[in-house]
């Protein structure tokens, strides 16, 4: 018994040492990113990471990129995306959405040919490229990080050179909270761009816009971790909600195998709602990190989610000891600021 106990103890210590080493490396990367010349090297490392052998999940070059000659793969931690105060403490990391899930979500939108598609926090631009498959009238991405916006523009240019018949893509560098919403039929795509207080501010902007104009609005929220904020708005109603599985060929290019998507539309919006489970409860598996919806035919799902809620995992930075490098406001909001495929629990990482 003692021998087994000692062996187990040794295993645990070895694991802890490894975790601490990773935390130290991440801390060093954070420190390097504070020094301008080193910062460029850290950014280059994250830009090139998906093209090294042996990477996994978001950090692996996605088949979509290979097929289209673009570079949307590779997570970028929030601390590298510092746009300047006051948003530094609230910057979310870049992780790309799965093409199959974006497609399944956009299929719930009526008449895309009459709509403007707007990705709030477009990162390297993957949803913008996928949106061109749906014939939207116009497509814009807003991105806070100048580095990511530059990559998104480069991707859009490469994609449109190969597909000149597709809709033009505009990428705006700046804070999406200050971006004026166009007064036309609008599809807003959100994949975890904001911590909760900023999402509330964004919703207030949307409401002001709805009061000022007779806009037809759809909000597509991928991994809707702040779904309750949308559900509580009197002028929004659910149009669609589903837990979409990845296409088989995409498994292994993200930490999960499915994602929840909820679509809201403004009340009184004429196009009829499609049949489906639009009113399904959004289950928060990990606060601010991952939301799920009940899967059809999975009778134990709600029970399982209740169990996960009750035994909620620690936030990522507490598991890795990375919190020392985080600004206080981030830790308070449980903002995921560093993404890596080396975390023991993949589920708790999903932004
Ligand atoms: C999870 S990524 C999603 C990227 C992209 N929409 C996708 O689905 O592939 C969230 C993005 O939001 C951006 N972001 C965060 N706060 C923002 C803000 N205030 N204005 C514009 N972009 C923001 C981040 O830099 C990051 O690229």
mmCIF file of C-alpha atoms and ligand atoms in Angstrom:
data_model
loop_
_atom_site.group_PDB
_atom_site.id
_atom_site.type_symbol
_atom_site.label_atom_id
_atom_site.label_comp_id
_atom_site.label_asym_id
_atom_site.label_seq_id
_atom_site.Cartn_x
_atom_site.Cartn_y
_atom_site.Cartn_z
ATOM 1 C CA UNK A 1 0.000 0.000 0.000
ATOM 2 C CA UNK A 2 2.831 2.351 1.001
ATOM 3 C CA UNK A 3 4.718 1.524 -2.182
ATOM 4 C CA UNK A 4 1.633 2.210 -4.315
ATOM 5 C CA UNK A 5 1.026 5.417 -2.373
ATOM 6 C CA UNK A 6 4.616 6.513 -2.918
ATOM 7 C CA UNK A 7 4.400 5.720 -6.646
ATOM 8 C CA UNK A 8 1.169 7.666 -6.953
ATOM 9 C CA UNK A 9 2.749 10.543 -5.041
ATOM 10 C CA UNK A 10 5.722 10.562 -7.420
ATOM 11 C CA UNK A 11 3.389 10.591 -10.445
ATOM 12 C CA UNK A 12 1.406 13.492 -9.042
ATOM 13 C CA UNK A 13 4.586 15.454 -8.232
ATOM 14 C CA UNK A 14 5.944 14.851 -11.745
ATOM 15 C CA UNK A 15 2.672 16.086 -13.225
ATOM 16 C CA UNK A 16 2.706 19.136 -10.982
ATOM 17 C CA UNK A 17 6.291 19.951 -11.967
ATOM 18 C CA UNK A 18 5.330 19.681 -15.661
ATOM 19 C CA UNK A 19 2.322 21.941 -15.155
ATOM 20 C CA UNK A 20 4.465 24.455 -13.273
ATOM 21 C CA UNK A 21 7.049 24.397 -16.055
ATOM 22 C CA UNK A 22 4.333 25.224 -18.567
ATOM 23 C CA UNK A 23 3.071 27.999 -16.311
ATOM 24 C CA UNK A 24 6.616 29.380 -16.071
ATOM 25 C CA UNK A 25 7.050 29.285 -19.876
ATOM 26 C CA UNK A 26 3.729 31.080 -20.309
ATOM 27 C CA UNK A 27 4.748 33.649 -17.696
ATOM 28 C CA UNK A 28 8.024 34.207 -19.560
ATOM 29 C CA UNK A 29 6.095 34.611 -22.858
ATOM 30 C CA UNK A 30 3.886 37.183 -21.136
ATOM 31 C CA UNK A 31 6.938 39.059 -19.828
ATOM 32 C CA UNK A 32 8.586 38.940 -23.281
ATOM 33 C CA UNK A 33 5.428 40.374 -24.816
ATOM 34 C CA UNK A 34 5.837 43.479 -22.644
ATOM 35 C CA UNK A 35 9.153 44.360 -24.374
ATOM 36 C CA UNK A 36 8.465 45.673 -27.909
ATOM 37 C CA UNK A 37 11.243 43.847 -29.874
ATOM 38 C CA UNK A 38 10.574 40.575 -28.050
ATOM 39 C CA UNK A 39 6.827 41.094 -28.464
ATOM 40 C CA UNK A 40 7.228 40.904 -32.252
ATOM 41 C CA UNK A 41 9.039 37.567 -31.830
ATOM 42 C CA UNK A 42 6.287 36.204 -29.555
ATOM 43 C CA UNK A 43 3.623 37.290 -32.087
ATOM 44 C CA UNK A 44 5.607 35.643 -34.918
ATOM 45 C CA UNK A 45 5.796 32.452 -32.858
ATOM 46 C CA UNK A 46 1.992 32.372 -32.492
ATOM 47 C CA UNK A 47 1.494 33.205 -36.185
ATOM 48 C CA UNK A 48 3.744 30.380 -37.320
ATOM 49 C CA UNK A 49 2.744 27.812 -34.710
ATOM 50 C CA UNK A 50 0.013 26.082 -36.802
ATOM 51 C CA UNK A 51 2.587 25.250 -39.475
ATOM 52 C CA UNK A 52 4.878 23.291 -37.151
ATOM 53 C CA UNK A 53 4.516 19.522 -36.968
ATOM 54 C CA UNK A 54 2.965 18.021 -33.872
ATOM 55 C CA UNK A 55 0.504 20.805 -33.016
ATOM 56 C CA UNK A 56 -3.045 19.923 -31.953
ATOM 57 C CA UNK A 57 -6.535 21.385 -31.723
ATOM 58 C CA UNK A 58 -6.888 25.070 -32.661
ATOM 59 C CA UNK A 59 -3.108 25.239 -33.089
ATOM 60 C CA UNK A 60 -3.075 22.796 -35.985
ATOM 61 C CA UNK A 61 -3.408 24.029 -39.555
ATOM 62 C CA UNK A 62 -7.102 23.522 -40.362
ATOM 63 C CA UNK A 63 -8.095 21.653 -43.574
ATOM 64 C CA UNK A 64 -10.154 24.747 -44.491
ATOM 65 C CA UNK A 65 -6.956 26.833 -44.585
ATOM 66 C CA UNK A 66 -5.131 24.267 -46.689
ATOM 67 C CA UNK A 67 -8.038 24.062 -49.158
ATOM 68 C CA UNK A 68 -8.286 27.858 -49.565
ATOM 69 C CA UNK A 69 -4.700 29.042 -49.182
ATOM 70 C CA UNK A 70 -5.482 31.155 -46.095
ATOM 71 C CA UNK A 71 -4.143 31.291 -42.509
ATOM 72 C CA UNK A 72 -6.945 31.388 -39.968
ATOM 73 C CA UNK A 73 -5.657 28.611 -37.671
ATOM 74 C CA UNK A 74 -3.772 29.030 -34.424
ATOM 75 C CA UNK A 75 -4.927 30.451 -31.117
ATOM 76 C CA UNK A 76 -3.492 33.775 -29.939
ATOM 77 C CA UNK A 77 -3.571 34.503 -26.210
ATOM 78 C CA UNK A 78 -5.375 37.615 -25.024
ATOM 79 C CA UNK A 79 -2.263 39.208 -23.528
ATOM 80 C CA UNK A 80 -0.741 39.563 -27.007
ATOM 81 C CA UNK A 81 -3.793 41.352 -28.374
ATOM 82 C CA UNK A 82 -3.414 44.370 -26.079
ATOM 83 C CA UNK A 83 -5.067 47.240 -27.889
ATOM 84 C CA UNK A 84 -4.353 49.802 -25.161
ATOM 85 C CA UNK A 85 -6.252 50.964 -22.085
ATOM 86 C CA UNK A 86 -9.048 50.652 -21.024
ATOM 87 C CA UNK A 87 -9.687 47.440 -23.005
ATOM 88 C CA UNK A 88 -6.403 45.667 -22.170
ATOM 89 C CA UNK A 89 -7.828 43.968 -19.116
ATOM 90 C CA UNK A 90 -10.870 42.692 -21.023
ATOM 91 C CA UNK A 91 -9.314 41.318 -24.193
ATOM 92 C CA UNK A 92 -10.456 37.834 -25.125
ATOM 93 C CA UNK A 93 -8.082 35.409 -26.874
ATOM 94 C CA UNK A 94 -8.332 34.620 -30.562
ATOM 95 C CA UNK A 95 -9.552 31.109 -31.300
ATOM 96 C CA UNK A 96 -11.191 30.312 -34.646
ATOM 97 C CA UNK A 97 -14.740 29.021 -35.037
ATOM 98 C CA UNK A 98 -15.259 25.673 -36.823
ATOM 99 C CA UNK A 99 -16.394 26.065 -40.458
ATOM 100 C CA UNK A 100 -19.058 23.325 -40.139
ATOM 101 C CA UNK A 101 -20.644 25.046 -37.132
ATOM 102 C CA UNK A 102 -20.588 28.488 -38.777
ATOM 103 C CA UNK A 103 -22.291 26.967 -41.856
ATOM 104 C CA UNK A 104 -24.938 25.179 -39.777
ATOM 105 C CA UNK A 105 -25.646 28.409 -37.887
ATOM 106 C CA UNK A 106 -25.887 30.626 -40.968
ATOM 107 C CA UNK A 107 -28.282 28.138 -42.579
ATOM 108 C CA UNK A 108 -30.873 29.356 -40.031
ATOM 109 C CA UNK A 109 -30.811 32.890 -41.500
ATOM 110 C CA UNK A 110 -33.474 33.788 -44.065
ATOM 111 C CA UNK A 111 -32.629 35.869 -47.138
ATOM 112 C CA UNK A 112 -28.881 36.366 -46.620
ATOM 113 C CA UNK A 113 -28.739 38.012 -50.047
ATOM 114 C CA UNK A 114 -30.565 41.028 -48.505
ATOM 115 C CA UNK A 115 -28.446 41.127 -45.348
ATOM 116 C CA UNK A 116 -25.204 42.615 -44.137
ATOM 117 C CA UNK A 117 -23.005 40.118 -42.252
ATOM 118 C CA UNK A 118 -21.028 41.592 -39.361
ATOM 119 C CA UNK A 119 -18.519 39.552 -37.334
ATOM 120 C CA UNK A 120 -17.910 41.273 -33.999
ATOM 121 C CA UNK A 121 -14.286 40.403 -33.179
ATOM 122 C CA UNK A 122 -13.456 38.754 -36.495
ATOM 123 C CA UNK A 123 -9.961 37.586 -35.530
ATOM 124 C CA UNK A 124 -8.180 36.167 -38.585
ATOM 125 C CA UNK A 125 -11.445 36.266 -40.529
ATOM 126 C CA UNK A 126 -12.626 32.662 -40.850
ATOM 127 C CA UNK A 127 -16.384 33.403 -40.394
ATOM 128 C CA UNK A 128 -16.071 36.245 -42.950
ATOM 129 C CA UNK A 129 -14.739 33.807 -45.562
ATOM 130 C CA UNK A 130 -17.459 31.227 -44.777
ATOM 131 C CA UNK A 131 -20.137 33.957 -44.962
ATOM 132 C CA UNK A 132 -19.269 34.444 -48.651
ATOM 133 C CA UNK A 133 -20.727 30.949 -49.280
ATOM 134 C CA UNK A 134 -24.164 32.301 -48.331
ATOM 135 C CA UNK A 135 -24.319 35.223 -50.760
ATOM 136 C CA UNK A 136 -24.635 37.993 -48.149
ATOM 137 C CA UNK A 137 -25.075 41.436 -49.717
ATOM 138 C CA UNK A 138 -22.071 42.800 -47.827
ATOM 139 C CA UNK A 139 -19.620 41.450 -45.255
ATOM 140 C CA UNK A 140 -17.657 43.269 -42.550
ATOM 141 C CA UNK A 141 -15.440 42.147 -39.701
ATOM 142 C CA UNK A 142 -14.461 44.391 -36.791
ATOM 143 C CA UNK A 143 -11.329 43.435 -34.891
ATOM 144 C CA UNK A 144 -9.676 45.137 -31.951
ATOM 145 C CA UNK A 145 -6.198 43.707 -32.522
ATOM 146 C CA UNK A 146 -4.358 45.416 -35.403
ATOM 147 C CA UNK A 147 -2.238 42.258 -35.879
ATOM 148 C CA UNK A 148 -5.293 40.037 -36.267
ATOM 149 C CA UNK A 149 -7.085 42.597 -38.467
ATOM 150 C CA UNK A 150 -4.031 42.674 -40.757
ATOM 151 C CA UNK A 151 -4.093 38.855 -41.002
ATOM 152 C CA UNK A 152 -7.864 38.903 -41.689
ATOM 153 C CA UNK A 153 -7.357 41.424 -44.523
ATOM 154 C CA UNK A 154 -4.568 39.308 -45.984
ATOM 155 C CA UNK A 155 -6.796 36.207 -45.795
ATOM 156 C CA UNK A 156 -9.733 38.012 -47.404
ATOM 157 C CA UNK A 157 -7.529 39.267 -50.238
ATOM 158 C CA UNK A 158 -6.085 35.780 -50.912
ATOM 159 C CA UNK A 159 -9.550 34.208 -50.746
ATOM 160 C CA UNK A 160 -11.176 36.746 -53.071
ATOM 161 C CA UNK A 161 -8.346 36.497 -55.578
ATOM 162 C CA UNK A 162 -9.225 32.796 -55.888
ATOM 163 C CA UNK A 163 -13.005 33.436 -55.689
ATOM 164 C CA UNK A 164 -13.568 36.804 -57.402
ATOM 165 C CA UNK A 165 -17.326 36.214 -57.785
ATOM 166 C CA UNK A 166 -17.845 36.159 -53.977
ATOM 167 C CA UNK A 167 -18.965 39.159 -51.883
ATOM 168 C CA UNK A 168 -16.258 41.711 -50.997
ATOM 169 C CA UNK A 169 -15.023 41.596 -47.395
ATOM 170 C CA UNK A 170 -14.201 44.700 -45.328
ATOM 171 C CA UNK A 171 -12.139 44.457 -42.178
ATOM 172 C CA UNK A 172 -12.250 47.377 -39.749
ATOM 173 C CA UNK A 173 -9.619 47.707 -37.013
ATOM 174 C CA UNK A 174 -11.127 49.017 -33.810
ATOM 175 C CA UNK A 175 -13.364 48.472 -30.822
ATOM 176 C CA UNK A 176 -16.599 46.779 -31.876
ATOM 177 C CA UNK A 177 -18.403 48.620 -29.085
ATOM 178 C CA UNK A 178 -17.713 51.874 -30.935
ATOM 179 C CA UNK A 179 -18.616 50.464 -34.353
ATOM 180 C CA UNK A 180 -21.767 52.001 -35.846
ATOM 181 C CA UNK A 181 -24.212 49.266 -36.830
ATOM 182 C CA UNK A 182 -25.435 49.573 -40.431
ATOM 183 C CA UNK A 183 -29.136 50.378 -40.788
ATOM 184 C CA UNK A 184 -30.120 47.484 -43.005
ATOM 185 C CA UNK A 185 -31.103 43.833 -42.550
ATOM 186 C CA UNK A 186 -28.253 42.746 -40.348
ATOM 187 C CA UNK A 187 -26.734 39.454 -39.210
ATOM 188 C CA UNK A 188 -24.386 39.901 -36.254
ATOM 189 C CA UNK A 189 -22.035 36.984 -35.594
ATOM 190 C CA UNK A 190 -20.526 36.654 -32.125
ATOM 191 C CA UNK A 191 -17.986 34.101 -30.961
ATOM 192 C CA UNK A 192 -16.943 35.115 -27.468
ATOM 193 C CA UNK A 193 -15.584 38.568 -28.198
ATOM 194 C CA UNK A 194 -16.559 40.107 -24.865
ATOM 195 C CA UNK A 195 -16.488 39.525 -21.151
ATOM 196 C CA UNK A 196 -19.917 39.968 -19.588
ATOM 197 C CA UNK A 197 -19.895 43.719 -18.806
ATOM 198 C CA UNK A 198 -18.816 44.509 -22.369
ATOM 199 C CA UNK A 199 -21.475 42.193 -23.789
ATOM 200 C CA UNK A 200 -24.090 44.115 -21.754
ATOM 201 C CA UNK A 201 -22.754 47.340 -23.272
ATOM 202 C CA UNK A 202 -22.917 45.811 -26.753
ATOM 203 C CA UNK A 203 -26.529 44.756 -26.168
ATOM 204 C CA UNK A 204 -27.387 48.284 -25.043
ATOM 205 C CA UNK A 205 -25.912 49.559 -28.355
ATOM 206 C CA UNK A 206 -28.045 47.056 -30.267
ATOM 207 C CA UNK A 207 -31.180 48.146 -28.417
ATOM 208 C CA UNK A 208 -30.467 51.822 -29.101
ATOM 209 C CA UNK A 209 -30.062 50.958 -32.769
ATOM 210 C CA UNK A 210 -33.338 48.991 -32.807
ATOM 211 C CA UNK A 211 -35.169 51.925 -31.226
ATOM 212 C CA UNK A 212 -33.722 54.359 -33.768
ATOM 213 C CA UNK A 213 -34.412 52.392 -36.953
ATOM 214 C CA UNK A 214 -36.676 49.690 -38.357
ATOM 215 C CA UNK A 215 -33.814 47.268 -38.646
ATOM 216 C CA UNK A 216 -34.281 43.514 -39.266
ATOM 217 C CA UNK A 217 -31.727 41.968 -36.986
ATOM 218 C CA UNK A 218 -30.417 38.448 -36.405
ATOM 219 C CA UNK A 219 -27.813 37.710 -33.760
ATOM 220 C CA UNK A 220 -25.897 34.450 -34.219
ATOM 221 C CA UNK A 221 -24.161 33.611 -30.959
ATOM 222 C CA UNK A 222 -21.599 30.766 -31.140
ATOM 223 C CA UNK A 223 -20.917 29.256 -27.695
ATOM 224 C CA UNK A 224 -23.518 31.552 -26.091
ATOM 225 C CA UNK A 225 -22.009 31.849 -22.633
ATOM 226 C CA UNK A 226 -23.927 35.057 -21.924
ATOM 227 C CA UNK A 227 -27.202 33.814 -23.508
ATOM 228 C CA UNK A 228 -29.213 34.908 -20.469
ATOM 229 C CA UNK A 229 -28.367 38.542 -21.202
ATOM 230 C CA UNK A 230 -29.931 38.171 -24.667
ATOM 231 C CA UNK A 231 -32.922 36.164 -23.430
ATOM 232 C CA UNK A 232 -33.759 38.899 -20.933
ATOM 233 C CA UNK A 233 -34.081 41.619 -23.620
ATOM 234 C CA UNK A 234 -37.696 42.447 -24.380
ATOM 235 C CA UNK A 235 -37.011 43.303 -28.011
ATOM 236 C CA UNK A 236 -35.199 40.061 -28.880
ATOM 237 C CA UNK A 237 -36.676 36.584 -29.316
ATOM 238 C CA UNK A 238 -35.143 33.198 -29.985
ATOM 239 C CA UNK A 239 -35.187 32.091 -33.598
ATOM 240 C CA UNK A 240 -33.094 28.935 -33.417
ATOM 241 C CA UNK A 241 -30.924 26.960 -30.992
ATOM 242 C CA UNK A 242 -28.897 23.795 -31.511
ATOM 243 C CA UNK A 243 -25.861 21.877 -30.367
ATOM 244 C CA UNK A 244 -24.128 21.331 -33.704
ATOM 245 C CA UNK A 245 -21.539 18.544 -34.098
ATOM 246 C CA UNK A 246 -18.257 19.221 -35.936
ATOM 247 C CA UNK A 247 -18.014 17.677 -39.389
ATOM 248 C CA UNK A 248 -16.064 14.412 -39.083
ATOM 249 C CA UNK A 249 -13.059 15.921 -40.905
ATOM 250 C CA UNK A 250 -12.805 18.757 -38.361
ATOM 251 C CA UNK A 251 -12.561 16.617 -35.260
ATOM 252 C CA UNK A 252 -9.162 17.243 -33.697
ATOM 253 C CA UNK A 253 -8.979 20.846 -34.966
ATOM 254 C CA UNK A 254 -10.541 22.283 -31.832
ATOM 255 C CA UNK A 255 -10.851 21.096 -28.244
ATOM 256 C CA UNK A 256 -14.435 19.851 -28.531
ATOM 257 C CA UNK A 257 -16.641 17.902 -30.944
ATOM 258 C CA UNK A 258 -19.709 20.138 -30.926
ATOM 259 C CA UNK A 259 -20.742 23.707 -30.173
ATOM 260 C CA UNK A 260 -23.944 25.388 -29.066
ATOM 261 C CA UNK A 261 -25.363 28.143 -31.254
ATOM 262 C CA UNK A 262 -28.386 30.328 -30.485
ATOM 263 C CA UNK A 263 -29.915 32.757 -32.985
ATOM 264 C CA UNK A 264 -32.064 35.669 -31.821
ATOM 265 C CA UNK A 265 -34.087 38.011 -33.993
ATOM 266 C CA UNK A 266 -35.729 41.283 -33.116
ATOM 267 C CA UNK A 267 -39.364 40.937 -32.125
ATOM 268 C CA UNK A 268 -41.874 41.534 -34.855
ATOM 269 C CA UNK A 269 -39.321 40.624 -37.474
ATOM 270 C CA UNK A 270 -41.446 39.440 -40.427
ATOM 271 C CA UNK A 271 -39.672 36.266 -41.680
ATOM 272 C CA UNK A 272 -41.244 33.261 -39.913
ATOM 273 C CA UNK A 273 -39.245 31.275 -37.457
ATOM 274 C CA UNK A 274 -38.224 27.795 -38.663
ATOM 275 C CA UNK A 275 -39.405 24.807 -36.633
ATOM 276 C CA UNK A 276 -36.876 23.592 -34.078
ATOM 277 C CA UNK A 277 -35.860 23.819 -30.462
ATOM 278 C CA UNK A 278 -35.391 27.573 -30.338
ATOM 279 C CA UNK A 279 -36.427 27.785 -26.701
ATOM 280 C CA UNK A 280 -34.071 25.068 -25.403
ATOM 281 C CA UNK A 281 -32.323 25.989 -22.140
ATOM 282 C CA UNK A 282 -28.700 27.095 -22.500
ATOM 283 C CA UNK A 283 -26.649 25.045 -20.049
ATOM 284 C CA UNK A 284 -23.598 26.854 -18.731
ATOM 285 C CA UNK A 285 -21.041 24.075 -18.350
ATOM 286 C CA UNK A 286 -18.340 26.475 -17.171
ATOM 287 C CA UNK A 287 -19.100 30.137 -16.401
ATOM 288 C CA UNK A 288 -17.880 32.426 -19.173
ATOM 289 C CA UNK A 289 -16.118 29.520 -20.887
ATOM 290 C CA UNK A 290 -18.555 26.974 -22.373
ATOM 291 C CA UNK A 291 -22.268 26.804 -23.030
ATOM 292 C CA UNK A 292 -24.165 23.775 -24.328
ATOM 293 C CA UNK A 293 -27.689 22.956 -25.457
ATOM 294 C CA UNK A 294 -29.539 19.698 -24.862
ATOM 295 C CA UNK A 295 -28.895 17.281 -27.740
ATOM 296 C CA UNK A 296 -31.941 15.674 -29.289
ATOM 297 C CA UNK A 297 -32.486 12.116 -28.052
ATOM 298 C CA UNK A 298 -30.063 12.534 -25.165
ATOM 299 C CA UNK A 299 -32.422 12.122 -22.229
ATOM 300 C CA UNK A 300 -29.723 12.400 -19.568
ATOM 301 C CA UNK A 301 -28.239 15.547 -20.954
ATOM 302 C CA UNK A 302 -29.950 18.038 -18.640
ATOM 303 C CA UNK A 303 -29.119 15.877 -15.631
ATOM 304 C CA UNK A 304 -25.510 15.608 -16.778
ATOM 305 C CA UNK A 305 -25.284 19.366 -17.218
ATOM 306 C CA UNK A 306 -26.713 19.903 -13.735
ATOM 307 C CA UNK A 307 -23.970 17.609 -12.439
ATOM 308 C CA UNK A 308 -21.315 19.571 -14.329
ATOM 309 C CA UNK A 309 -22.719 22.812 -12.932
ATOM 310 C CA UNK A 310 -22.537 21.419 -9.422
ATOM 311 C CA UNK A 311 -18.940 20.235 -9.910
ATOM 312 C CA UNK A 312 -17.792 23.171 -11.967
ATOM 313 C CA UNK A 313 -14.140 23.006 -12.923
ATOM 314 C CA UNK A 314 -11.634 25.582 -11.772
ATOM 315 C CA UNK A 315 -10.909 28.381 -14.201
ATOM 316 C CA UNK A 316 -7.982 27.583 -16.462
ATOM 317 C CA UNK A 317 -5.477 29.962 -14.876
ATOM 318 C CA UNK A 318 -6.075 28.483 -11.451
ATOM 319 C CA UNK A 319 -5.262 25.023 -12.823
ATOM 320 C CA UNK A 320 -2.035 26.212 -14.412
ATOM 321 C CA UNK A 321 -0.959 28.765 -11.856
ATOM 322 C CA UNK A 322 -0.984 31.321 -14.659
ATOM 323 C CA UNK A 323 -3.137 33.766 -12.712
ATOM 324 C CA UNK A 324 -0.134 35.640 -11.332
ATOM 325 C CA UNK A 325 0.417 37.084 -14.801
ATOM 326 C CA UNK A 326 -3.169 38.234 -15.221
ATOM 327 C CA UNK A 327 -4.491 41.692 -14.592
ATOM 328 C CA UNK A 328 -6.893 41.638 -11.645
ATOM 329 C CA UNK A 329 -9.950 42.560 -13.723
ATOM 330 C CA UNK A 330 -9.408 39.499 -15.949
ATOM 331 C CA UNK A 331 -9.200 37.078 -13.104
ATOM 332 C CA UNK A 332 -12.328 38.614 -11.597
ATOM 333 C CA UNK A 333 -14.317 38.179 -14.771
ATOM 334 C CA UNK A 334 -12.942 34.658 -15.206
ATOM 335 C CA UNK A 335 -11.722 35.703 -18.609
ATOM 336 C CA UNK A 336 -9.820 33.036 -20.496
ATOM 337 C CA UNK A 337 -6.663 34.820 -21.530
ATOM 338 C CA UNK A 338 -4.308 32.090 -22.621
ATOM 339 C CA UNK A 339 -5.114 29.243 -24.902
ATOM 340 C CA UNK A 340 -3.108 26.098 -25.229
ATOM 341 C CA UNK A 341 -3.825 22.526 -26.198
ATOM 342 C CA UNK A 342 -1.815 21.295 -23.254
ATOM 343 C CA UNK A 343 -4.464 21.927 -20.621
ATOM 344 C CA UNK A 344 -5.668 18.736 -18.922
ATOM 345 C CA UNK A 345 -9.363 19.526 -19.372
ATOM 346 C CA UNK A 346 -10.286 20.519 -22.892
ATOM 347 C CA UNK A 347 -13.914 21.225 -22.028
ATOM 348 C CA UNK A 348 -13.091 23.955 -19.541
ATOM 349 C CA UNK A 349 -11.075 25.764 -22.208
ATOM 350 C CA UNK A 350 -13.741 26.383 -24.785
ATOM 351 C CA UNK A 351 -14.310 30.071 -25.237
HETATM 352 C C1 LIG B 1 -12.985 33.914 -29.893
HETATM 353 S S1 LIG B 1 -12.297 35.041 -31.065
HETATM 354 C C2 LIG B 1 -13.414 34.796 -32.428
HETATM 355 C C3 LIG B 1 -12.796 35.130 -33.765
HETATM 356 C C4 LIG B 1 -13.705 34.972 -34.970
HETATM 357 N N1 LIG B 1 -14.956 35.676 -34.778
HETATM 358 C C5 LIG B 1 -13.987 33.520 -35.244
HETATM 359 O O1 LIG B 1 -15.097 33.080 -34.913
HETATM 360 O O2 LIG B 1 -13.145 32.813 -35.810
HETATM 361 C C6 LIG B 1 -12.809 36.622 -30.359
HETATM 362 C C7 LIG B 1 -12.179 37.819 -31.054
HETATM 363 O O3 LIG B 1 -12.778 39.024 -30.557
HETATM 364 C C8 LIG B 1 -11.787 40.045 -30.576
HETATM 365 N N2 LIG B 1 -12.233 41.137 -29.697
HETATM 366 C C9 LIG B 1 -12.264 41.156 -28.347
HETATM 367 N N3 LIG B 1 -12.745 42.314 -27.887
HETATM 368 C C10 LIG B 1 -13.047 43.073 -28.977
HETATM 369 C C11 LIG B 1 -13.578 44.399 -29.159
HETATM 370 N N4 LIG B 1 -13.899 45.174 -28.114
HETATM 371 N N5 LIG B 1 -13.742 44.842 -30.428
HETATM 372 C C12 LIG B 1 -13.402 44.083 -31.489
HETATM 373 N N6 LIG B 1 -12.875 42.834 -31.369
HETATM 374 C C13 LIG B 1 -12.714 42.324 -30.144
HETATM 375 C C14 LIG B 1 -10.532 39.319 -30.108
HETATM 376 O O4 LIG B 1 -9.352 40.043 -30.452
HETATM 377 C C15 LIG B 1 -10.676 37.981 -30.847
HETATM 378 O O5 LIG B 1 -10.037 38.029 -32.096
#
